[in-house]
XYZ file of C-alpha atoms in Angstrom:
586
model
C -27.705 8.496 -29.361
C -31.585 8.700 -29.197
C -34.652 6.825 -27.871
C -34.796 5.353 -31.315
C -31.240 3.807 -31.010
C -32.624 1.909 -27.766
C -36.170 1.053 -29.797
C -34.372 -0.543 -32.509
C -31.842 -2.682 -30.342
C -35.033 -3.888 -28.563
C -36.577 -5.041 -31.669
C -33.516 -6.817 -32.718
C -32.993 -8.767 -29.507
C -36.837 -9.827 -29.953
C -36.324 -10.665 -33.223
C -33.069 -12.824 -32.397
C -34.667 -14.577 -29.407
C -37.882 -15.775 -31.556
C -35.539 -17.231 -34.223
C -32.355 -18.407 -32.244
C -33.054 -18.959 -28.907
C -36.973 -18.969 -28.479
C -36.522 -20.926 -25.366
C -33.745 -19.158 -23.661
C -34.545 -16.767 -20.376
C -34.708 -12.932 -21.913
C -31.836 -11.937 -19.699
C -29.731 -15.073 -20.565
C -30.391 -14.142 -23.991
C -29.028 -10.713 -23.552
C -25.727 -12.079 -22.696
C -25.967 -14.421 -25.089
C -26.365 -12.090 -27.892
C -24.060 -9.384 -27.157
C -21.524 -12.252 -26.210
C -22.350 -13.903 -29.848
C -21.965 -10.762 -32.070
C -19.074 -9.403 -29.935
C -17.072 -12.523 -30.222
C -17.804 -13.515 -33.934
C -16.201 -10.458 -35.279
C -12.573 -11.956 -34.344
C -12.926 -15.278 -33.072
C -13.902 -19.107 -34.270
C -16.463 -20.273 -32.261
C -19.812 -22.521 -32.610
C -22.802 -22.834 -30.662
C -21.585 -25.381 -27.819
C -18.571 -22.824 -27.343
C -20.469 -20.020 -27.030
C -23.029 -21.370 -24.447
C -20.198 -23.241 -22.247
C -18.701 -19.686 -21.515
C -22.133 -18.234 -20.156
C -21.608 -18.291 -16.436
C -24.013 -15.727 -15.340
C -25.997 -16.681 -12.148
C -25.307 -17.453 -8.438
C -21.828 -17.125 -7.825
C -20.688 -15.352 -11.074
C -18.664 -12.815 -9.388
C -19.944 -10.028 -11.882
C -19.145 -11.879 -14.819
C -21.864 -12.918 -17.072
C -19.914 -14.557 -19.852
C -16.086 -15.623 -20.171
C -14.518 -17.144 -23.052
C -10.894 -18.567 -24.009
C -9.333 -18.148 -27.236
C -5.661 -19.333 -28.627
C -5.169 -17.956 -32.212
C -8.725 -16.968 -32.386
C -9.482 -20.640 -31.543
C -11.959 -21.310 -28.589
C -10.345 -23.482 -25.755
C -12.121 -26.013 -24.352
C -11.262 -28.979 -22.133
C -9.372 -31.163 -24.711
C -8.323 -28.399 -27.079
C -5.102 -29.605 -28.438
C -2.291 -26.976 -27.381
C 0.428 -28.581 -29.073
C -0.440 -27.591 -32.598
C 0.171 -23.959 -31.423
C 3.461 -23.266 -30.935
C 5.462 -20.629 -30.049
C 4.137 -16.890 -29.602
C 0.621 -17.939 -29.846
C -1.817 -15.230 -29.173
C -4.015 -15.908 -26.087
C -7.035 -14.001 -25.340
C -9.398 -13.912 -22.428
C -12.834 -12.008 -23.046
C -14.961 -11.233 -19.823
C -18.395 -9.745 -20.617
C -21.093 -8.226 -18.415
C -24.453 -7.243 -19.932
C -27.065 -5.159 -18.267
C -30.416 -3.751 -19.401
C -29.795 -0.274 -17.960
C -29.550 3.031 -19.229
C -25.917 3.494 -18.066
C -23.000 2.446 -16.952
C -22.103 2.565 -13.087
C -19.304 1.965 -10.873
C -20.285 -0.964 -8.597
C -19.896 -3.590 -11.622
C -16.507 -2.401 -12.007
C -15.680 -2.596 -8.512
C -16.511 -6.239 -8.255
C -14.378 -7.262 -10.888
C -11.670 -5.462 -9.307
C -12.222 -7.439 -6.322
C -12.871 -10.704 -8.014
C -10.587 -10.865 -10.773
C -7.425 -11.054 -8.522
C -8.874 -13.936 -6.784
C -9.721 -15.879 -10.025
C -6.946 -15.079 -12.117
C -3.715 -15.920 -9.399
C -1.473 -18.914 -9.916
C -1.582 -20.747 -6.650
C -5.354 -19.714 -6.069
C -7.087 -21.735 -3.102
C -9.759 -23.168 -5.206
C -11.653 -24.746 -2.246
C -12.191 -20.888 -0.728
C -12.760 -19.798 -4.078
C -15.615 -22.319 -4.502
C -17.389 -20.313 -1.689
C -18.222 -17.503 -3.671
C -17.769 -18.508 -7.491
C -19.629 -20.860 -9.398
C -18.196 -24.587 -10.462
C -18.422 -23.296 -14.380
C -16.298 -19.955 -13.524
C -13.699 -21.822 -11.528
C -13.199 -24.243 -14.418
C -12.881 -21.571 -17.439
C -10.570 -19.356 -15.081
C -8.692 -22.643 -14.136
C -8.346 -23.564 -17.897
C -6.925 -19.858 -18.728
C -4.427 -20.126 -16.226
C -3.217 -23.712 -17.197
C -3.400 -22.928 -20.570
C -1.189 -19.657 -20.520
C 1.461 -21.561 -18.179
C 1.508 -24.339 -20.707
C 2.432 -22.294 -23.426
C 5.693 -21.129 -24.765
C 5.972 -17.119 -24.596
C 2.342 -16.328 -25.476
C 1.148 -12.947 -26.492
C -1.882 -12.304 -23.512
C -4.939 -10.034 -24.279
C -7.553 -9.790 -21.635
C -10.775 -7.971 -22.946
C -13.243 -6.965 -20.352
C -16.647 -5.766 -22.297
C -19.522 -3.719 -20.156
C -22.583 -3.932 -22.191
C -25.870 -1.519 -21.436
C -28.384 -2.152 -23.593
C -29.978 1.512 -23.025
C -26.972 3.440 -22.451
C -26.343 6.469 -24.068
C -23.140 7.435 -23.151
C -20.066 6.620 -20.882
C -19.306 9.089 -17.981
C -15.636 10.415 -17.528
C -15.912 8.726 -14.084
C -16.373 5.281 -15.398
C -13.749 5.756 -17.866
C -11.279 6.428 -15.127
C -12.536 3.379 -13.045
C -12.056 1.300 -16.310
C -8.439 2.787 -16.237
C -8.100 1.144 -12.771
C -9.601 -2.346 -13.797
C -6.966 -2.220 -16.408
C -4.304 -1.361 -14.150
C -4.978 -4.448 -11.944
C -5.146 -6.666 -14.822
C -1.431 -5.195 -15.928
C -0.412 -6.026 -11.977
C -1.468 -9.496 -12.319
C 0.097 -10.384 -15.873
C 3.194 -7.658 -16.653
C 3.023 -8.891 -20.453
C -0.919 -8.500 -20.523
C -2.460 -6.173 -23.104
C -5.841 -5.287 -20.852
C -8.659 -3.292 -22.556
C -11.828 -2.469 -21.007
C -14.412 -1.500 -23.503
C -18.263 -0.113 -23.272
C -21.042 -1.153 -25.619
C -24.312 0.950 -25.574
C -27.272 0.365 -27.773
C -25.643 1.789 -30.862
C -22.415 -0.165 -30.417
C -24.320 -3.524 -29.578
C -26.413 -2.701 -32.707
C -23.664 -2.328 -35.225
C -21.922 -5.485 -34.079
C -24.812 -7.059 -34.733
C -25.490 -5.518 -38.265
C -21.977 -5.925 -39.562
C -21.639 -9.283 -41.531
C -18.940 -11.442 -40.454
C -16.368 -11.629 -43.294
C -15.689 -14.896 -44.889
C -14.133 -13.939 -48.185
C -10.302 -13.727 -48.572
C -8.033 -13.067 -51.120
C -5.142 -14.879 -52.123
C -2.598 -13.066 -54.166
C -0.861 -14.964 -56.827
C 2.723 -14.734 -58.033
C 1.442 -15.478 -61.941
C -1.992 -16.145 -63.487
C -3.635 -19.383 -62.516
C -3.805 -22.442 -64.447
C -7.427 -24.023 -65.024
C -9.030 -26.809 -66.917
C -11.894 -26.996 -68.696
C -13.630 -28.116 -65.593
C -14.808 -25.063 -63.858
C -13.836 -24.358 -60.500
C -10.165 -25.672 -60.377
C -7.244 -23.442 -60.230
C -3.501 -24.371 -59.521
C -1.180 -21.443 -59.088
C 2.196 -20.286 -57.389
C 2.261 -18.134 -54.521
C 4.707 -15.928 -53.185
C 5.971 -17.403 -49.780
C 5.485 -13.664 -48.215
C 1.927 -13.564 -49.775
C 0.672 -16.964 -48.480
C 2.385 -16.059 -44.749
C -0.386 -12.682 -45.062
C -3.050 -15.334 -46.393
C -2.430 -18.004 -43.281
C -2.063 -14.824 -40.633
C -4.692 -13.270 -38.161
C -5.327 -9.876 -37.485
C -2.962 -9.510 -34.771
C 0.108 -11.753 -36.333
C -1.102 -15.245 -35.061
C -1.709 -18.257 -37.382
C -5.420 -18.154 -38.447
C -6.481 -21.435 -36.936
C -10.214 -21.210 -38.485
C -8.349 -21.874 -42.078
C -7.182 -25.093 -40.580
C -10.323 -26.639 -39.465
C -10.960 -29.061 -42.114
C -7.199 -30.548 -41.979
C -7.321 -33.683 -40.761
C -4.071 -33.453 -38.778
C -2.589 -30.848 -36.370
C 0.775 -29.619 -36.405
C 3.543 -32.546 -35.837
C 6.092 -30.254 -34.586
C 9.820 -30.801 -35.147
C 9.700 -34.009 -37.025
C 12.381 -35.199 -39.906
C 9.819 -34.012 -42.563
C 9.079 -30.632 -40.824
C 12.792 -30.088 -40.284
C 13.663 -30.642 -43.892
C 11.175 -27.699 -44.943
C 12.474 -25.589 -42.241
C 16.033 -26.270 -43.961
C 14.811 -25.517 -47.463
C 13.065 -22.378 -46.308
C 15.875 -21.214 -43.922
C 18.829 -22.358 -46.712
C 17.554 -21.034 -50.168
C 19.303 -22.303 -53.200
C 19.318 -19.788 -55.708
C 18.762 -22.450 -58.289
C 15.735 -23.860 -56.800
C 12.126 -22.652 -56.135
C 10.560 -23.653 -52.984
C 7.385 -25.179 -54.764
C 10.037 -27.401 -56.804
C 10.596 -29.428 -53.569
C 7.308 -29.240 -51.521
C 3.825 -30.848 -52.259
C 2.182 -27.784 -51.875
C -1.187 -26.959 -50.202
C -4.778 -27.498 -51.247
C -7.548 -25.106 -50.328
C -11.306 -25.719 -50.636
C -13.927 -22.837 -51.063
C -17.451 -22.318 -51.529
C -17.017 -20.105 -54.391
C -13.630 -18.971 -56.387
C -13.639 -15.772 -58.273
C -10.449 -15.315 -60.414
C -9.432 -11.627 -61.236
C -5.984 -11.454 -63.001
C -3.109 -12.532 -60.364
C -5.605 -12.924 -57.455
C -8.266 -15.283 -56.467
C -11.165 -14.065 -54.206
C -12.324 -16.996 -51.927
C -15.548 -17.907 -49.989
C -15.243 -19.515 -47.067
C -11.930 -21.181 -47.840
C -10.256 -24.107 -45.800
C -6.925 -25.387 -46.066
C -7.775 -29.094 -46.242
C -4.210 -30.087 -46.967
C -0.639 -28.765 -46.475
C -0.982 -27.877 -42.450
C 2.784 -29.072 -42.147
C 3.853 -26.563 -45.038
C 1.917 -23.879 -43.647
C 3.081 -23.852 -40.328
C 6.745 -24.074 -41.594
C 6.048 -21.025 -43.712
C 4.584 -19.038 -40.823
C 7.384 -19.923 -38.528
C 9.600 -18.479 -41.098
C 8.591 -15.107 -40.383
C 11.426 -14.418 -37.628
C 13.767 -14.527 -40.434
C 14.519 -11.845 -42.913
C 12.309 -12.974 -45.919
C 11.596 -9.706 -47.478
C 14.068 -10.487 -50.575
C 12.898 -13.984 -50.869
C 10.895 -14.273 -54.199
C 10.225 -18.095 -53.963
C 6.637 -19.728 -54.142
C 4.889 -22.205 -52.892
C 2.292 -24.440 -55.229
C -1.275 -23.819 -54.242
C -4.367 -26.033 -55.427
C -7.846 -24.147 -55.064
C -10.869 -26.064 -55.570
C -14.334 -24.545 -56.000
C -16.538 -27.073 -54.380
C -20.431 -25.315 -53.318
C -21.641 -28.811 -52.728
C -21.027 -30.416 -49.051
C -20.701 -33.929 -50.567
C -17.819 -32.902 -53.036
C -16.081 -31.010 -50.470
C -15.839 -33.884 -48.471
C -14.656 -36.100 -50.888
C -12.023 -33.602 -51.371
C -11.070 -33.623 -47.750
C -10.925 -37.540 -47.639
C -9.089 -37.972 -50.864
C -6.501 -35.210 -49.643
C -6.031 -36.828 -46.520
C -6.063 -40.681 -47.561
C -2.750 -41.128 -45.755
C -3.737 -40.165 -42.911
C -5.037 -42.231 -39.945
C -8.853 -41.297 -39.149
C -9.496 -39.451 -36.394
C -10.834 -35.646 -35.881
C -14.479 -34.960 -36.597
C -13.602 -32.861 -39.667
C -12.989 -36.326 -41.510
C -15.554 -38.343 -39.584
C -17.943 -36.098 -40.843
C -18.214 -37.639 -44.116
C -19.203 -41.185 -42.570
C -22.298 -42.478 -43.988
C -23.563 -42.797 -40.311
C -23.367 -39.388 -39.838
C -25.388 -38.452 -43.013
C -27.753 -40.947 -41.955
C -28.156 -39.171 -38.190
C -28.317 -35.795 -39.853
C -31.327 -36.638 -41.890
C -33.064 -38.555 -39.252
C -32.306 -35.799 -36.538
C -33.907 -33.341 -39.349
C -37.084 -35.182 -39.622
C -37.434 -34.632 -35.875
C -36.663 -30.790 -36.397
C -32.984 -30.870 -35.071
C -30.169 -29.702 -37.126
C -27.066 -32.077 -36.778
C -23.726 -30.326 -37.373
C -21.711 -32.935 -38.720
C -19.536 -29.760 -39.456
C -18.710 -27.329 -36.834
C -20.954 -23.939 -37.233
C -22.648 -25.311 -40.088
C -26.256 -24.590 -38.896
C -25.078 -21.948 -35.941
C -23.818 -19.700 -39.245
C -27.085 -20.049 -40.664
C -28.736 -18.368 -37.818
C -30.554 -21.631 -36.670
C -32.296 -21.796 -33.306
C -29.284 -22.877 -30.789
C -31.718 -25.074 -29.092
C -32.261 -27.089 -32.214
C -28.612 -27.374 -33.284
C -27.187 -30.903 -32.146
C -23.311 -31.075 -32.793
C -21.448 -33.996 -33.412
C -19.462 -33.726 -30.136
C -22.818 -33.440 -28.129
C -23.919 -36.740 -29.758
C -20.854 -38.448 -28.734
C -21.182 -37.174 -25.125
C -25.043 -38.415 -25.011
C -24.103 -42.073 -26.134
C -21.023 -42.302 -24.006
C -23.017 -41.405 -21.236
C -26.039 -43.559 -21.717
C -25.263 -46.580 -23.916
C -21.213 -46.469 -23.099
C -21.606 -45.710 -19.510
C -18.723 -43.316 -19.374
C -20.047 -39.725 -18.411
C -16.674 -39.049 -17.004
C -15.075 -39.350 -20.416
C -18.015 -37.352 -21.931
C -17.308 -34.599 -19.291
C -13.358 -34.355 -19.658
C -12.546 -35.804 -23.276
C -15.264 -35.540 -25.882
C -12.838 -35.741 -28.629
C -12.204 -39.544 -27.692
C -15.074 -40.168 -29.617
C -13.324 -39.968 -32.813
C -10.589 -42.490 -31.440
C -10.161 -45.835 -33.221
C -12.148 -48.341 -30.980
C -14.408 -45.905 -29.518
C -15.859 -44.365 -32.358
C -17.216 -47.590 -33.785
C -18.848 -48.280 -30.300
C -20.562 -44.658 -30.261
C -21.230 -44.624 -34.129
C -22.052 -48.102 -34.898
C -23.610 -47.815 -38.473
C -25.935 -50.637 -37.869
C -27.511 -49.083 -35.211
C -31.267 -48.027 -35.085
C -31.463 -44.148 -35.931
C -33.618 -43.609 -33.216
C -31.117 -44.403 -30.536
C -29.408 -41.329 -31.335
C -32.286 -39.099 -31.197
C -33.257 -40.719 -27.957
C -29.645 -40.405 -26.078
C -29.568 -36.598 -26.713
C -33.121 -36.067 -25.907
C -32.202 -37.794 -22.819
C -29.048 -35.552 -22.271
C -30.733 -32.383 -23.009
C -33.554 -33.200 -20.725
C -31.215 -33.758 -17.980
C -29.794 -30.342 -18.637
C -33.044 -28.729 -18.837
C -34.023 -30.313 -15.637
C -30.752 -29.031 -13.881
C -31.125 -25.390 -15.146
C -34.604 -25.228 -13.446
C -33.048 -27.036 -10.090
C -29.726 -25.512 -9.679
C -28.889 -22.976 -12.419
C -26.735 -23.113 -15.265
C -23.580 -23.325 -13.689
C -24.267 -26.934 -12.388
C -25.748 -28.533 -15.546
C -21.837 -29.305 -17.172
C -20.828 -31.320 -13.913
C -23.913 -33.428 -13.419
C -25.544 -33.809 -16.673
C -23.441 -36.522 -17.993
C -24.081 -38.942 -14.796
C -27.461 -37.767 -14.645
C -28.607 -38.556 -18.231
C -26.498 -42.144 -17.436
C -28.811 -42.878 -14.674
C -32.094 -41.723 -16.347
C -30.976 -44.070 -19.500
C -30.891 -46.802 -17.046
C -34.102 -46.279 -14.905
C -36.294 -45.384 -18.148
C -35.383 -48.409 -19.735
C -35.170 -50.573 -16.766
C -31.649 -52.283 -17.651
C -28.530 -52.009 -15.945
C -26.953 -51.581 -19.135
C -29.331 -50.593 -21.532
C -29.317 -51.923 -25.227
C -29.568 -49.571 -28.205
C -33.142 -50.864 -29.013
C -33.942 -50.237 -25.267
C -32.870 -46.397 -25.955
C -34.594 -46.190 -29.141
C -37.969 -47.130 -27.562
C -37.709 -43.991 -25.414
C -37.407 -41.785 -28.678
C -41.104 -40.644 -28.191
C -40.954 -41.213 -24.569
C -41.970 -37.992 -21.773
C -39.775 -37.713 -18.409
C -40.775 -36.993 -14.936
C -39.072 -34.419 -12.901
C -39.864 -36.544 -9.857
C -37.465 -39.424 -10.734
C -34.946 -36.839 -12.036
C -34.687 -35.236 -8.661
C -34.067 -38.669 -7.171
C -31.655 -39.789 -9.131
C -29.990 -36.039 -8.630
C -29.769 -36.691 -4.835
C -27.943 -40.064 -5.680
C -25.102 -38.284 -7.711
C -24.718 -35.242 -5.244
C -24.277 -38.017 -2.298
C -21.679 -39.882 -4.118
C -19.923 -36.719 -4.905
C -20.055 -35.748 -1.197
C -18.344 -39.119 -0.701
C -15.898 -38.855 -2.973
C -14.941 -35.134 -1.634
C -15.005 -36.959 1.828
C -12.466 -39.764 0.627
C -10.335 -37.992 -2.071
C -10.820 -34.632 -0.758
C -11.663 -33.350 -4.300
C -14.251 -30.291 -3.458
C -14.641 -28.960 -7.050
C -17.447 -30.401 -8.925
C -15.750 -30.405 -12.445
C -12.945 -32.235 -10.983
C -15.504 -35.086 -9.733
C -17.570 -35.340 -12.696
C -14.225 -36.255 -14.831
C -13.663 -38.937 -12.143
C -13.932 -42.573 -13.473
C -13.954 -43.285 -9.573
C -16.927 -41.232 -8.897
C -18.714 -43.036 -12.241
C -18.055 -46.423 -10.633
C -19.746 -45.506 -7.435
C -22.604 -43.644 -9.568
C -23.336 -46.563 -11.420
C -23.642 -48.863 -8.175
C -25.769 -46.451 -6.741
C -28.066 -46.442 -10.016
C -28.342 -50.505 -10.059
C -29.415 -50.001 -6.416
C -32.367 -47.625 -7.416
C -33.399 -49.679 -9.711
C -33.718 -52.758 -8.041
C -35.452 -50.746 -5.488
C -32.800 -51.723 -2.561
C -31.490 -47.937 -1.560
C -32.885 -46.449 1.292
C -34.111 -43.566 -0.790
C -35.522 -45.346 -3.701
C -39.319 -45.542 -3.598
C -41.298 -49.198 -3.998
C -40.906 -50.346 -7.531
C -44.374 -49.772 -8.417
C -44.868 -46.337 -7.392
C -41.261 -45.353 -9.580
C -42.357 -47.049 -12.375
C -45.862 -45.039 -12.243
C -43.870 -41.687 -11.978
C -41.617 -42.505 -14.763
C -44.599 -42.214 -16.918
C -45.505 -38.972 -15.610
C -45.703 -36.085 -17.944
C -43.921 -32.708 -16.884
C -43.803 -29.612 -18.800
C -40.324 -28.839 -17.339
C -38.502 -32.134 -18.272
């Protein structure tokens, strides 16, 4: 590797920062860039997932980013684990990025000390909180709880050291890496640890390598198509279908099923019947005679004899059948010549794709975001936010995959969290269970179809303003644990109402906010966190942020502040003036 490789990577980094993260600190962008391009090769994650794993800053224990995946799917707070079943492939990816010309021993030594403390069951989190930041503690706790909850998971831990100007790895560093791998093996006997070093060439190659979004489906016979272009019906050998739905390491490829509105339902009577049919074949009957089959939607379908090449395929119906076919891998199926019926539909237009998803799942109660994304209110929000220069992702990763600036992308989950915090005043739910916005009864409150569209824009603006303030005031590690409560109080104070109405919030769409009032409100929240800790002995911020008891008391402090009855509150007239101050940072 020569000087040119380093220069080319520096150019690539600067171009990516200007395009996808213009407001991100350059050092943080280095971590973001490396994590994005390393992870996207093998895992399914959106911009929210990617940003949630960045823990760089005070108390990072030598870790810049840490992400958890199950069957290639990013695991967050309320990710459903029940659908993963046995033999789940669980992967923890730890990343450290430095703008240096080489790799040194101290970063590895730091992880040799930190990881046994972070990745040990029964760890003392109160003691850990003295040296580790809240986000790092939460992600590693999630990993331990997920590993314990899954049945017979396969565990892989990857540690990635990236040096943006490195040319080679010294043999002494390689030996040190072996120590770290041995350390991880001692922590988890069944673990497959791997330490990897990325220099300028390796990082550049990852960035240049386009993520494959094309898959081949091998057919038993030539497909049948109608006069209408883009629709095919075919039968696929069970073994070939298994290969199609299986990931690189033998796990079920979860991203293929993101548009399916149901999770795997387990040992139901219907699924047991499918199992019995698969395990006890009747030589006089083919499997597809007895099963409704599978529906796949793709952006483009290219037939070639007994094969279909699919661009961005999604299995929109047939998850239960797919799971049972996948589970049969444990049996000897090499001589099984049976097939499954597969419908493949080319739908280049988003609206057409959504109609197919809705129609093929009409028997299922609404709930997951993939189905709600077709609602008219979601389309209207996308159009309105687009007029404000924001990209509203009704579909996960839609704009992220197009390379749009991450600070301009608003996910449907983040919108729900903003409304839950500011209008519904349940920031603890926004923090702990954002997917609840899709539950019947809650969804209608969050996404009321007759609500003024500026309300949604204002909610996101307030939530993000709260996050921006927290980054400046205390670093990225505290943002998630205070952001939702702070947004709730800002909504109250800026509208002047204890329970803001949508029209009150909508009036804030073009408002500017003051860092002064945000700082006062943050002190109120911190005081309530401390009080809750004294009464409930819950020290960890993320647990306090998810506690309804804390929300109740923060709300009361907010009401007192609003009416000028708290000791820390300034006189009403002075506060009202500060609310109107303009500040570059908020």
